[in-house]
Amino acid sequence: MFPENMTEQRKKLMATLAVVVNGLSDLPSILPAASALAIRHVSYGARREHYPVVGAALLWTLEQGLGDAWTPEVASAWTAAYGTLSGTMMAEAYGRPSQAAE
Ligand code: HEM
């Protein structure tokens, strides 16, 4: 799914995550952008089940990179931030799970 050269991809992901981290105190302000991002991801081939996999990889990477700075508090903040963003993106792109089951 991804281009061979991942340099730009890394920049885009981190830039988006920076927006999320900065927007955490006012989450509604970033949700419209998350909705548009989620809808673009459908055309990239992203499926609902990919989101937890990407989240696990992201948290693992942060843990490796941050070392001792990866405290339980930091881990729980990142888990919550990814959970909120990915939950919004999945709901916008694929509907809420209850809707999907109907
Ligand atoms: C919260 C989670 C995610 C964030 C913040 C995120 C962010 C981004 C951003 C900013 C882009 C650049 C293009 C654009 O703005 O439309 C992008 C592209 C892309 N993302 Fe994600 N993404 C997420 C989850 C996923 C997942 C779960 C997949 C599934 C494997 C995925 C696959 C892709 C692909 C294939 C591209 C296009 C690559 C290319 O052709 O250049 N992303 N993503």
mmCIF file of N, CA and C in Angstrom, residues 30-65:
data_model
loop_
_atom_site.group_PDB
_atom_site.id
_atom_site.type_symbol
_atom_site.label_atom_id
_atom_site.label_comp_id
_atom_site.label_asym_id
_atom_site.label_seq_id
_atom_site.Cartn_x
_atom_site.Cartn_y
_atom_site.Cartn_z
ATOM 1 N N ILE A 30 -10.133 19.492 15.972
ATOM 2 C CA ILE A 30 -9.401 18.736 14.947
ATOM 3 C C ILE A 30 -10.253 17.634 14.307
ATOM 4 N N LEU A 31 -11.468 17.428 14.823
ATOM 5 C CA LEU A 31 -12.246 16.304 14.299
ATOM 6 C C LEU A 31 -12.663 16.463 12.833
ATOM 7 N N PRO A 32 -12.985 17.676 12.357
ATOM 8 C CA PRO A 32 -13.306 17.773 10.930
ATOM 9 C C PRO A 32 -12.139 17.348 10.031
ATOM 10 N N ALA A 33 -10.922 17.718 10.413
ATOM 11 C CA ALA A 33 -9.753 17.316 9.619
ATOM 12 C C ALA A 33 -9.564 15.805 9.694
ATOM 13 N N ALA A 34 -9.843 15.223 10.865
ATOM 14 C CA ALA A 34 -9.710 13.768 11.020
ATOM 15 C C ALA A 34 -10.725 13.050 10.134
ATOM 16 N N SER A 35 -11.898 13.625 10.011
ATOM 17 C CA SER A 35 -12.934 13.027 9.172
ATOM 18 C C SER A 35 -12.490 12.987 7.707
ATOM 19 N N ALA A 36 -11.978 14.123 7.225
ATOM 20 C CA ALA A 36 -11.507 14.183 5.825
ATOM 21 C C ALA A 36 -10.332 13.228 5.620
ATOM 22 N N LEU A 37 -9.438 13.163 6.595
ATOM 23 C CA LEU A 37 -8.277 12.261 6.506
ATOM 24 C C LEU A 37 -8.748 10.803 6.426
ATOM 25 N N ALA A 38 -9.764 10.476 7.235
ATOM 26 C CA ALA A 38 -10.285 9.101 7.256
ATOM 27 C C ALA A 38 -10.882 8.737 5.901
ATOM 28 N N ILE A 39 -11.597 9.672 5.301
ATOM 29 C CA ILE A 39 -12.253 9.372 4.027
ATOM 30 C C ILE A 39 -11.202 9.212 2.921
ATOM 31 N N ARG A 40 -10.122 10.011 2.973
ATOM 32 C CA ARG A 40 -9.031 9.821 2.001
ATOM 33 C C ARG A 40 -8.413 8.435 2.175
ATOM 34 N N HIS A 41 -8.342 7.963 3.444
ATOM 35 C CA HIS A 41 -7.719 6.659 3.696
ATOM 36 C C HIS A 41 -8.486 5.495 3.086
ATOM 37 N N VAL A 42 -9.787 5.656 2.891
ATOM 38 C CA VAL A 42 -10.537 4.573 2.244
ATOM 39 C C VAL A 42 -9.970 4.347 0.840
ATOM 40 N N SER A 43 -9.672 5.453 0.125
ATOM 41 C CA SER A 43 -9.133 5.305 -1.236
ATOM 42 C C SER A 43 -7.683 4.818 -1.227
ATOM 43 N N TYR A 44 -6.988 4.933 -0.095
ATOM 44 C CA TYR A 44 -5.626 4.381 -0.003
ATOM 45 C C TYR A 44 -5.665 2.868 0.224
ATOM 46 N N GLY A 45 -6.871 2.333 0.480
ATOM 47 C CA GLY A 45 -6.988 0.884 0.736
ATOM 48 C C GLY A 45 -6.978 0.531 2.216
ATOM 49 N N ALA A 46 -6.986 1.548 3.097
ATOM 50 C CA ALA A 46 -6.978 1.261 4.538
ATOM 51 C C ALA A 46 -8.334 0.691 4.951
ATOM 52 N N ARG A 47 -8.297 -0.360 5.769
ATOM 53 C CA ARG A 47 -9.527 -0.968 6.280
ATOM 54 C C ARG A 47 -9.587 -0.793 7.795
ATOM 55 N N ARG A 48 -10.787 -0.956 8.326
ATOM 56 C CA ARG A 48 -10.994 -0.775 9.769
ATOM 57 C C ARG A 48 -9.980 -1.588 10.592
ATOM 58 N N GLU A 49 -9.754 -2.837 10.177
ATOM 59 C CA GLU A 49 -8.895 -3.716 10.981
ATOM 60 C C GLU A 49 -7.420 -3.312 10.943
ATOM 61 N N HIS A 50 -7.055 -2.395 10.010
ATOM 62 C CA HIS A 50 -5.667 -1.936 9.974
ATOM 63 C C HIS A 50 -5.351 -0.966 11.116
ATOM 64 N N TYR A 51 -6.364 -0.249 11.602
ATOM 65 C CA TYR A 51 -6.098 0.817 12.581
ATOM 66 C C TYR A 51 -5.461 0.311 13.877
ATOM 67 N N PRO A 52 -5.971 -0.786 14.473
ATOM 68 C CA PRO A 52 -5.290 -1.274 15.691
ATOM 69 C C PRO A 52 -3.859 -1.733 15.416
ATOM 70 N N VAL A 53 -3.606 -2.255 14.219
ATOM 71 C CA VAL A 53 -2.249 -2.730 13.876
ATOM 72 C C VAL A 53 -1.296 -1.533 13.801
ATOM 73 N N VAL A 54 -1.742 -0.469 13.125
ATOM 74 C CA VAL A 54 -0.919 0.737 13.018
ATOM 75 C C VAL A 54 -0.709 1.342 14.414
ATOM 76 N N GLY A 55 -1.753 1.329 15.231
ATOM 77 C CA GLY A 55 -1.641 1.865 16.589
ATOM 78 C C GLY A 55 -0.631 1.093 17.416
ATOM 79 N N ALA A 56 -0.678 -0.236 17.342
ATOM 80 C CA ALA A 56 0.268 -1.061 18.107
ATOM 81 C C ALA A 56 1.695 -0.785 17.643
ATOM 82 N N ALA A 57 1.884 -0.627 16.327
ATOM 83 C CA ALA A 57 3.227 -0.350 15.789
ATOM 84 C C ALA A 57 3.709 1.020 16.248
ATOM 85 N N LEU A 58 2.805 1.998 16.260
ATOM 86 C CA LEU A 58 3.171 3.353 16.685
ATOM 87 C C LEU A 58 3.597 3.351 18.159
ATOM 88 N N LEU A 59 2.788 2.708 19.011
ATOM 89 C CA LEU A 59 3.099 2.702 20.453
ATOM 90 C C LEU A 59 4.401 1.951 20.721
ATOM 91 N N TRP A 60 4.597 0.840 19.998
ATOM 92 C CA TRP A 60 5.847 0.074 20.148
ATOM 93 C C TRP A 60 7.049 0.951 19.772
ATOM 94 N N THR A 61 6.905 1.696 18.657
ATOM 95 C CA THR A 61 8.001 2.540 18.167
ATOM 96 C C THR A 61 8.323 3.650 19.171
ATOM 97 N N LEU A 62 7.263 4.262 19.712
ATOM 98 C CA LEU A 62 7.491 5.321 20.704
ATOM 99 C C LEU A 62 8.185 4.756 21.938
ATOM 100 N N GLU A 63 7.775 3.570 22.348
ATOM 101 C CA GLU A 63 8.387 2.936 23.521
ATOM 102 C C GLU A 63 9.881 2.700 23.279
ATOM 103 N N GLN A 64 10.212 2.177 22.082
ATOM 104 C CA GLN A 64 11.630 1.932 21.756
ATOM 105 C C GLN A 64 12.410 3.235 21.742
ATOM 106 N N GLY A 65 11.812 4.275 21.132
ATOM 107 C CA GLY A 65 12.533 5.543 20.945
ATOM 108 C C GLY A 65 12.679 6.332 22.239
#
